[in-house]
């Protein structure tokens, strides 16, 4: 009989670089493979397993919803959708009062840029070198990281690139044809790059001055990953709240769902039929969203992220080869002096899943928000052994 690996390789387009394991079951921060092995998951299925794998509260909500009504479109009202929208808005900064649901991060960003154009009557969008916003036409055209724009050719016109962290570079591009400035507030794929809090404040002021919509792509930073519900409004953002936040990844604990959270000033320009998608706001995804937010709250995961981040940073000081630890909460980039590929592989050999990034010297961690200190110790001990061997 063919193995799982052989079968996938035979029948699936080879568009992903894969680890040679077949995930079968998950529980909390652990992944169990088809050959009975157990892996510590510090990658969280690419930041999706925020509540951990198969959180019982989320699983129960999905199960109950699946037995009741899997899907009906936005042409009807739904208790699941009402609860998810209310809950999501309730944890968002006060200025963000309305949600639009879609199915993925790229779609959330497409809709955010569209709303910015609709509400300003302008077309151009400024994003940043090193930012990643997705792979559909407009989002990939906004992605000035590596070769992505090349893959997305022909690009949507009107996309401009500024330097992340450099307000003058943004100012020099901002004129009355610019609808939006969109950024990953922490550039994850670029190697977990952050700007000083003052940069976010300056962006806010520039947007206010020039009538530009500020969009935070919080597809990775959102829903608790930084130890706050959102980067928006946090101290790292100097309290700055954008006009639109986009979300996906951890929002549904693994059920595909994306969302835009918008201010009244933006939403007042959006009319019936301006935005839409068949699956957005479907009952199964909405049950997952409400339960995800409840699980984070019930288990006090935001506080856990902060405590365990501090422990991890402290422990990493013991490792001489670590040059710096970048990022915030559970979106961390551990910088080494050399390429991290051998460390990434050695950790996997020791049954610990971590991530890489487009910066070859940065090992990226995106673990579930329920990771605890003793699990961190397992990782640090393994890393220490690898670095000294
Ligand atoms: C910051 C950011 N924005 C957008 C996306 C695109 O999300 P999706 O893959 O759900 O379309 C990603 C995906 O990695 C991301 O990291």
CSV table of C-alpha atoms and ligand atoms in Angstrom, one decimal:
chain,number,residue,atom,x,y,z
A,1,UNK,CA,0.0,0.0,0.0
A,2,UNK,CA,1.2,3.5,-0.9
A,3,UNK,CA,2.2,5.7,2.0
A,4,UNK,CA,0.3,9.0,2.7
A,5,UNK,CA,3.4,10.9,1.6
A,6,UNK,CA,3.6,9.1,-1.7
A,7,UNK,CA,-0.1,9.4,-2.4
A,8,UNK,CA,-0.2,13.2,-1.7
A,9,UNK,CA,2.9,13.7,-3.8
A,10,UNK,CA,1.4,11.8,-6.6
A,11,UNK,CA,-2.0,13.5,-6.7
A,12,UNK,CA,-1.4,17.0,-5.3
A,13,UNK,CA,0.3,19.9,-7.2
A,14,UNK,CA,3.8,20.3,-5.6
A,15,UNK,CA,3.3,23.9,-4.5
A,16,UNK,CA,4.4,23.5,-0.9
A,17,UNK,CA,7.7,22.6,0.7
A,18,UNK,CA,6.6,20.0,3.2
A,19,UNK,CA,7.9,18.4,6.3
A,20,UNK,CA,8.1,14.6,6.0
A,21,UNK,CA,5.3,13.9,8.5
A,22,UNK,CA,1.6,13.2,8.3
A,23,UNK,CA,-0.4,15.0,10.9
A,24,UNK,CA,-3.3,12.8,12.2
A,25,UNK,CA,-4.5,14.2,15.5
A,26,UNK,CA,-3.9,17.3,17.5
A,27,UNK,CA,-4.4,18.3,21.2
A,28,UNK,CA,-3.3,21.7,22.6
A,29,UNK,CA,0.2,22.3,21.5
A,30,UNK,CA,0.8,18.7,20.4
A,31,UNK,CA,0.5,17.1,17.0
A,32,UNK,CA,0.3,13.3,16.7
A,33,UNK,CA,1.5,11.8,13.4
A,34,UNK,CA,0.2,8.8,11.4
A,35,UNK,CA,3.2,6.7,12.6
A,36,UNK,CA,2.5,7.3,16.3
A,37,UNK,CA,5.0,10.1,17.0
A,38,UNK,CA,4.2,13.2,19.0
A,39,UNK,CA,5.5,16.7,18.0
A,40,UNK,CA,5.6,19.9,20.0
A,41,UNK,CA,4.0,22.5,17.6
A,42,UNK,CA,5.6,25.9,17.9
A,43,UNK,CA,4.3,26.8,14.4
A,44,UNK,CA,0.6,26.4,15.1
A,45,UNK,CA,-0.2,25.3,11.5
A,46,UNK,CA,1.1,28.7,10.4
A,47,UNK,CA,-0.5,30.7,13.2
A,48,UNK,CA,-3.9,29.1,12.8
A,49,UNK,CA,-4.1,27.0,15.9
A,50,UNK,CA,-4.4,30.0,18.3
A,51,UNK,CA,-6.6,28.2,20.8
A,52,UNK,CA,-4.5,25.1,20.4
A,53,UNK,CA,-5.4,22.0,18.4
A,54,UNK,CA,-9.0,20.8,18.9
A,55,UNK,CA,-9.8,23.0,21.8
A,56,UNK,CA,-12.8,21.2,23.4
A,57,UNK,CA,-15.0,24.3,23.6
A,58,UNK,CA,-14.4,25.1,19.9
A,59,UNK,CA,-14.9,21.4,18.9
A,60,UNK,CA,-18.2,21.2,20.8
A,61,UNK,CA,-19.5,24.4,19.2
A,62,UNK,CA,-18.6,23.2,15.7
A,63,UNK,CA,-20.1,19.8,16.4
A,64,UNK,CA,-23.4,21.3,17.6
A,65,UNK,CA,-23.6,23.7,14.7
A,66,UNK,CA,-22.8,20.9,12.2
A,67,UNK,CA,-25.8,18.9,13.6
A,68,UNK,CA,-28.1,21.9,13.4
A,69,UNK,CA,-27.3,23.9,10.1
A,70,UNK,CA,-24.0,23.7,8.2
A,71,UNK,CA,-24.7,26.7,6.0
A,72,UNK,CA,-27.1,29.2,4.7
A,73,UNK,CA,-26.2,32.4,2.8
A,74,UNK,CA,-26.2,36.0,4.0
A,75,UNK,CA,-29.7,36.4,2.6
A,76,UNK,CA,-31.0,35.1,5.9
A,77,UNK,CA,-30.2,36.2,9.5
A,78,UNK,CA,-28.5,33.7,11.8
A,79,UNK,CA,-28.0,33.4,15.5
A,80,UNK,CA,-24.5,32.0,15.0
A,81,UNK,CA,-23.6,35.0,12.8
A,82,UNK,CA,-25.2,37.5,15.2
A,83,UNK,CA,-23.2,36.1,18.1
A,84,UNK,CA,-19.9,35.9,16.2
A,85,UNK,CA,-20.2,39.5,15.0
A,86,UNK,CA,-21.3,40.9,18.4
A,87,UNK,CA,-18.4,39.0,20.1
A,88,UNK,CA,-15.8,40.1,17.6
A,89,UNK,CA,-16.8,43.8,17.8
A,90,UNK,CA,-17.0,43.6,21.6
A,91,UNK,CA,-13.3,42.6,21.8
A,92,UNK,CA,-12.1,45.1,19.2
A,93,UNK,CA,-11.0,48.7,19.9
A,94,UNK,CA,-14.1,50.9,20.4
A,95,UNK,CA,-13.8,52.8,17.1
A,96,UNK,CA,-14.2,49.5,15.1
A,97,UNK,CA,-17.9,48.9,15.2
A,98,UNK,CA,-18.8,46.7,12.2
A,99,UNK,CA,-17.6,43.3,10.9
A,100,UNK,CA,-17.6,41.9,7.4
A,101,UNK,CA,-17.0,38.2,7.1
A,102,UNK,CA,-15.1,36.4,4.3
A,103,UNK,CA,-13.1,33.2,4.0
A,104,UNK,CA,-9.3,34.0,4.1
A,105,UNK,CA,-6.7,36.6,4.8
A,106,UNK,CA,-6.1,37.6,1.2
A,107,UNK,CA,-9.8,38.1,0.8
A,108,UNK,CA,-10.0,40.2,3.9
A,109,UNK,CA,-7.3,42.4,2.5
A,110,UNK,CA,-8.9,42.7,-0.9
A,111,UNK,CA,-12.2,43.8,0.7
A,112,UNK,CA,-10.3,46.3,3.0
A,113,UNK,CA,-8.6,47.9,0.0
A,114,UNK,CA,-11.9,48.0,-1.8
A,115,UNK,CA,-13.6,49.7,1.1
A,116,UNK,CA,-10.8,52.3,1.3
A,117,UNK,CA,-11.2,53.1,-2.4
A,118,UNK,CA,-15.0,53.3,-2.0
A,119,UNK,CA,-14.9,55.5,1.0
A,120,UNK,CA,-12.3,57.9,-0.4
A,121,UNK,CA,-13.0,57.9,-4.1
A,122,UNK,CA,-9.3,57.4,-4.7
A,123,UNK,CA,-7.4,54.4,-6.1
A,124,UNK,CA,-3.8,54.1,-4.9
A,125,UNK,CA,-2.6,52.0,-2.0
A,126,UNK,CA,0.7,52.3,-0.2
A,127,UNK,CA,2.1,49.2,1.4
A,128,UNK,CA,5.6,48.3,2.6
A,129,UNK,CA,8.7,46.5,1.5
A,130,UNK,CA,8.8,43.2,3.4
A,131,UNK,CA,5.0,43.1,3.9
A,132,UNK,CA,2.9,40.1,2.9
A,133,UNK,CA,-0.8,40.4,2.2
A,134,UNK,CA,-1.9,37.3,0.3
A,135,UNK,CA,-2.0,35.8,-3.2
A,136,UNK,CA,-5.1,37.0,-4.9
A,137,UNK,CA,-4.6,39.8,-7.5
A,138,UNK,CA,-4.9,43.0,-5.5
A,139,UNK,CA,-3.3,41.5,-2.4
A,140,UNK,CA,-0.3,40.0,-4.2
A,141,UNK,CA,0.1,43.4,-6.0
A,142,UNK,CA,0.3,45.0,-2.5
A,143,UNK,CA,3.0,42.4,-1.4
A,144,UNK,CA,6.5,43.9,-1.8
A,145,UNK,CA,8.2,40.8,-0.4
A,146,UNK,CA,10.5,38.6,-2.4
A,147,UNK,CA,9.1,37.4,-5.7
A,148,UNK,CA,5.4,37.5,-4.9
A,149,UNK,CA,4.5,40.4,-7.1
A,150,UNK,CA,6.3,38.6,-10.0
A,151,UNK,CA,4.1,35.5,-9.4
A,152,UNK,CA,1.0,37.7,-9.5
A,153,UNK,CA,1.8,39.4,-12.8
A,154,UNK,CA,0.1,41.3,-14.4
A,155,UNK,CA,-0.2,43.4,-11.2
A,156,UNK,CA,-3.2,45.5,-10.3
A,157,UNK,CA,-2.1,49.1,-11.0
A,158,UNK,CA,-1.8,51.8,-8.3
A,159,UNK,CA,0.3,50.0,-5.7
A,160,UNK,CA,3.2,51.8,-4.2
A,161,UNK,CA,5.9,50.6,-1.8
A,162,UNK,CA,7.3,52.6,1.2
A,163,UNK,CA,10.1,51.6,3.6
A,164,UNK,CA,8.8,49.9,6.8
A,165,UNK,CA,9.5,52.1,9.8
A,166,UNK,CA,10.5,55.1,7.7
A,167,UNK,CA,7.7,57.8,7.8
A,168,UNK,CA,9.5,60.1,5.3
A,169,UNK,CA,9.3,57.4,2.7
A,170,UNK,CA,5.6,57.1,3.3
A,171,UNK,CA,5.1,60.9,3.3
A,172,UNK,CA,6.9,61.3,0.0
A,173,UNK,CA,4.4,58.9,-1.7
A,174,UNK,CA,1.2,60.2,0.0
A,175,UNK,CA,-0.8,62.6,-2.2
A,176,UNK,CA,-4.5,63.1,-2.9
A,177,UNK,CA,-4.7,60.0,-5.1
A,178,UNK,CA,-3.9,57.6,-2.2
A,179,UNK,CA,-6.9,55.7,-0.7
A,180,UNK,CA,-5.1,53.6,1.8
A,181,UNK,CA,-1.9,52.8,3.7
A,182,UNK,CA,-1.9,49.1,4.6
A,183,UNK,CA,0.7,47.3,6.7
A,184,UNK,CA,1.4,44.2,8.7
A,185,UNK,CA,2.1,46.0,12.0
A,186,UNK,CA,4.6,43.2,12.7
A,187,UNK,CA,6.1,41.9,9.4
A,188,UNK,CA,6.0,38.2,10.0
A,189,UNK,CA,7.1,36.5,6.8
A,190,UNK,CA,9.9,39.1,6.4
A,191,UNK,CA,11.5,37.7,9.6
A,192,UNK,CA,9.3,39.3,12.4
A,193,UNK,CA,10.2,42.9,11.9
A,194,UNK,CA,8.6,45.6,14.1
A,195,UNK,CA,8.7,49.4,13.9
A,196,UNK,CA,9.1,51.8,16.9
A,197,UNK,CA,5.7,52.7,18.4
A,198,UNK,CA,6.2,56.3,17.1
A,199,UNK,CA,6.0,55.0,13.5
A,200,UNK,CA,2.4,53.8,14.0
A,201,UNK,CA,1.5,57.2,15.6
A,202,UNK,CA,3.1,59.1,12.6
A,203,UNK,CA,1.2,56.9,10.2
A,204,UNK,CA,-2.1,57.7,11.9
A,205,UNK,CA,-1.3,61.4,11.9
A,206,UNK,CA,-0.4,61.3,8.2
A,207,UNK,CA,-3.6,59.4,7.3
A,208,UNK,CA,-5.7,61.9,9.3
A,209,UNK,CA,-4.0,64.8,7.6
A,210,UNK,CA,-4.4,63.5,4.1
A,211,UNK,CA,-7.8,61.7,4.4
A,212,UNK,CA,-6.2,58.3,3.8
A,213,UNK,CA,-7.6,55.1,5.3
A,214,UNK,CA,-5.2,53.2,7.6
A,215,UNK,CA,-5.4,49.4,7.4
A,216,UNK,CA,-3.7,47.0,9.8
A,217,UNK,CA,-3.3,43.6,8.3
A,218,UNK,CA,-3.7,41.6,11.5
A,219,UNK,CA,-4.1,38.2,9.8
A,220,UNK,CA,-1.2,37.1,12.0
A,221,UNK,CA,-1.1,39.5,14.9
A,222,UNK,CA,-4.8,39.5,15.5
A,223,UNK,CA,-7.0,37.4,17.9
A,224,UNK,CA,-4.6,37.3,20.8
A,225,UNK,CA,-1.2,36.5,19.3
A,226,UNK,CA,0.6,39.5,20.7
A,227,UNK,CA,-0.9,39.1,24.2
A,228,UNK,CA,-3.6,41.6,23.3
A,229,UNK,CA,-6.7,41.0,21.3
A,230,UNK,CA,-5.2,43.0,18.5
A,231,UNK,CA,-2.0,45.0,17.8
A,232,UNK,CA,-4.4,47.9,17.1
A,233,UNK,CA,-4.8,50.0,20.2
A,234,UNK,CA,-1.9,48.3,22.1
A,235,UNK,CA,1.1,50.0,23.6
A,236,UNK,CA,3.3,48.6,20.8
A,237,UNK,CA,1.0,50.5,18.4
A,238,UNK,CA,1.3,53.6,20.7
A,239,UNK,CA,-2.5,53.2,21.2
A,240,UNK,CA,-3.1,53.8,17.5
A,241,UNK,CA,-6.3,52.3,16.1
A,242,UNK,CA,-6.6,52.0,12.3
A,243,UNK,CA,-9.7,52.5,10.2
A,244,UNK,CA,-9.8,48.8,9.2
A,245,UNK,CA,-8.3,45.7,10.7
A,246,UNK,CA,-8.2,42.5,8.6
A,247,UNK,CA,-8.2,39.1,10.2
A,248,UNK,CA,-8.1,35.4,9.3
A,249,UNK,CA,-5.8,32.5,10.5
A,250,UNK,CA,-6.6,32.0,14.2
A,251,UNK,CA,-10.0,33.6,14.0
A,252,UNK,CA,-11.8,30.2,13.4
A,253,UNK,CA,-9.2,27.9,15.1
A,254,UNK,CA,-8.8,26.1,11.8
A,255,UNK,CA,-12.2,26.5,10.2
A,256,UNK,CA,-11.5,28.9,7.2
A,257,UNK,CA,-12.8,32.4,7.9
A,258,UNK,CA,-11.6,35.9,7.4
A,259,UNK,CA,-13.0,39.3,8.5
A,260,UNK,CA,-12.6,43.0,8.2
A,261,UNK,CA,-13.4,45.2,11.2
A,262,UNK,CA,-14.2,48.8,10.2
A,263,UNK,CA,-15.1,52.2,11.7
A,264,UNK,CA,-18.3,54.0,11.3
A,265,UNK,CA,-16.6,56.5,9.0
A,266,UNK,CA,-15.7,53.7,6.5
A,267,UNK,CA,-18.8,51.6,6.9
A,268,UNK,CA,-21.1,54.6,6.2
A,269,UNK,CA,-19.8,54.5,2.6
A,270,UNK,CA,-20.5,50.8,2.0
A,271,UNK,CA,-23.9,50.0,0.5
A,272,UNK,CA,-25.9,46.9,-0.3
A,273,UNK,CA,-24.1,44.7,-2.8
A,274,UNK,CA,-20.8,46.6,-2.6
A,275,UNK,CA,-19.1,43.5,-1.0
A,276,UNK,CA,-20.1,39.9,-0.8
A,277,UNK,CA,-19.1,36.3,-0.9
A,278,UNK,CA,-21.1,33.1,-0.8
A,279,UNK,CA,-19.4,31.4,2.1
A,280,UNK,CA,-18.6,34.5,4.2
A,281,UNK,CA,-20.6,34.4,7.4
A,282,UNK,CA,-21.6,30.8,7.1
A,283,UNK,CA,-23.0,29.2,10.2
A,284,UNK,CA,-20.2,26.6,10.7
A,285,UNK,CA,-17.5,29.3,10.5
A,286,UNK,CA,-19.4,31.7,12.7
A,287,UNK,CA,-19.9,29.1,15.4
A,288,UNK,CA,-16.1,28.6,15.3
A,289,UNK,CA,-15.4,32.3,15.5
A,290,UNK,CA,-17.6,32.8,18.6
A,291,UNK,CA,-16.2,29.7,20.3
A,292,UNK,CA,-12.6,30.7,19.5
A,293,UNK,CA,-13.0,34.1,21.1
A,294,UNK,CA,-14.8,32.6,24.1
A,295,UNK,CA,-12.0,30.0,24.6
A,296,UNK,CA,-9.3,32.7,24.5
A,297,UNK,CA,-11.3,34.6,27.1
A,298,UNK,CA,-12.3,31.6,29.3
A,299,UNK,CA,-8.8,30.2,29.4
A,300,UNK,CA,-7.2,33.7,30.0
A,301,UNK,CA,-4.9,33.1,27.0
A,302,UNK,CA,-3.9,36.7,26.6
A,303,UNK,CA,-2.3,36.8,30.1
A,304,UNK,CA,-0.7,33.4,29.4
A,305,UNK,CA,0.9,34.7,26.2
A,306,UNK,CA,2.5,37.6,28.1
A,307,UNK,CA,3.8,35.4,31.0
A,308,UNK,CA,5.1,32.6,28.8
A,309,UNK,CA,6.7,35.1,26.3
A,310,UNK,CA,8.6,36.6,29.3
A,311,UNK,CA,9.8,33.1,30.3
A,312,UNK,CA,10.8,32.2,26.8
A,313,UNK,CA,12.8,35.4,26.3
A,314,UNK,CA,14.5,34.9,29.7
A,315,UNK,CA,15.5,31.3,28.8
A,316,UNK,CA,16.7,32.2,25.4
A,317,UNK,CA,19.3,34.5,27.0
A,318,UNK,CA,21.1,31.3,28.0
A,319,UNK,CA,21.9,30.5,24.4
A,320,UNK,CA,25.0,32.3,23.2
A,321,UNK,CA,24.2,31.8,19.5
A,322,UNK,CA,20.9,33.8,19.8
A,323,UNK,CA,21.7,37.2,18.4
A,324,UNK,CA,18.2,38.8,19.1
A,325,UNK,CA,14.6,37.9,19.8
A,326,UNK,CA,12.2,40.0,17.7
A,327,UNK,CA,8.5,40.4,17.8
A,328,UNK,CA,5.8,40.3,20.4
A,329,UNK,CA,3.9,37.7,22.4
A,330,UNK,CA,3.7,34.5,20.4
A,331,UNK,CA,4.9,36.0,17.1
A,332,UNK,CA,8.6,35.7,17.7
A,333,UNK,CA,11.6,35.7,15.5
A,334,UNK,CA,14.8,34.2,17.0
A,335,UNK,CA,17.7,35.7,15.1
A,336,UNK,CA,21.0,33.7,14.8
A,337,UNK,CA,24.3,34.7,13.2
A,338,UNK,CA,24.0,32.1,10.4
A,339,UNK,CA,21.3,30.4,8.3
A,340,UNK,CA,18.8,28.6,10.6
A,341,UNK,CA,17.9,25.8,8.2
A,342,UNK,CA,20.1,23.3,10.0
A,343,UNK,CA,18.6,24.3,13.4
A,344,UNK,CA,15.1,24.1,12.0
A,345,UNK,CA,15.8,20.6,10.7
A,346,UNK,CA,17.5,19.5,13.9
A,347,UNK,CA,14.5,20.6,16.0
A,348,UNK,CA,12.2,18.7,13.7
A,349,UNK,CA,14.4,15.6,14.2
A,350,UNK,CA,13.8,16.2,17.9
A,351,UNK,CA,10.1,16.4,17.2
A,352,UNK,CA,9.7,20.1,17.6
A,353,UNK,CA,8.0,22.0,14.8
A,354,UNK,CA,9.1,25.6,14.2
A,355,UNK,CA,8.9,28.0,11.3
A,356,UNK,CA,11.4,29.8,9.1
A,357,UNK,CA,10.9,33.1,7.2
A,358,UNK,CA,12.3,35.0,4.3
A,359,UNK,CA,15.1,36.1,6.5
A,360,UNK,CA,17.4,33.0,6.4
A,361,UNK,CA,18.8,33.9,9.9
A,362,UNK,CA,15.5,34.0,11.7
A,363,UNK,CA,13.6,31.0,13.2
A,364,UNK,CA,10.0,31.9,13.6
A,365,UNK,CA,7.6,30.8,16.4
A,366,UNK,CA,3.9,31.1,16.1
A,367,UNK,CA,2.7,28.6,18.8
A,368,UNK,CA,-0.8,28.1,20.1
A,369,UNK,CA,-1.7,30.7,22.8
A,370,UNK,CA,-2.0,28.0,25.4
A,371,UNK,CA,1.7,27.1,25.3
A,372,UNK,CA,3.1,26.8,28.8
A,373,UNK,CA,6.4,27.3,30.5
A,374,UNK,CA,7.4,23.6,30.7
A,375,UNK,CA,6.7,23.2,27.0
A,376,UNK,CA,9.0,26.2,26.4
A,377,UNK,CA,11.7,24.5,28.5
A,378,UNK,CA,11.5,21.4,26.2
A,379,UNK,CA,12.2,23.7,23.3
A,380,UNK,CA,15.0,25.7,24.9
A,381,UNK,CA,16.7,22.6,26.1
A,382,UNK,CA,16.6,21.1,22.6
A,383,UNK,CA,17.8,24.3,21.1
A,384,UNK,CA,20.7,24.5,23.6
A,385,UNK,CA,21.8,21.0,22.8
A,386,UNK,CA,21.6,21.7,19.0
A,387,UNK,CA,23.6,24.9,19.4
A,388,UNK,CA,26.3,23.4,21.4
A,389,UNK,CA,26.7,20.1,19.4
B,1,LIG,C1,0.0,39.0,7.2
B,1,LIG,C2,-0.8,38.1,6.3
B,1,LIG,N1,-1.7,38.6,5.5
B,1,LIG,C3,-2.4,37.9,4.7
B,1,LIG,C4,-2.2,36.6,4.5
B,1,LIG,C5,-3.0,35.8,3.5
B,1,LIG,O1,-3.9,34.9,4.2
B,1,LIG,P1,-4.5,33.7,3.5
B,1,LIG,O2,-3.4,32.7,3.3
B,1,LIG,O3,-5.6,33.2,4.5
B,1,LIG,O4,-5.2,34.2,2.2
B,1,LIG,C6,-1.2,35.9,5.3
B,1,LIG,C7,-0.9,34.5,5.1
B,1,LIG,O5,0.1,34.0,5.5
B,1,LIG,C8,-0.5,36.7,6.2
B,1,LIG,O6,0.5,36.2,6.9
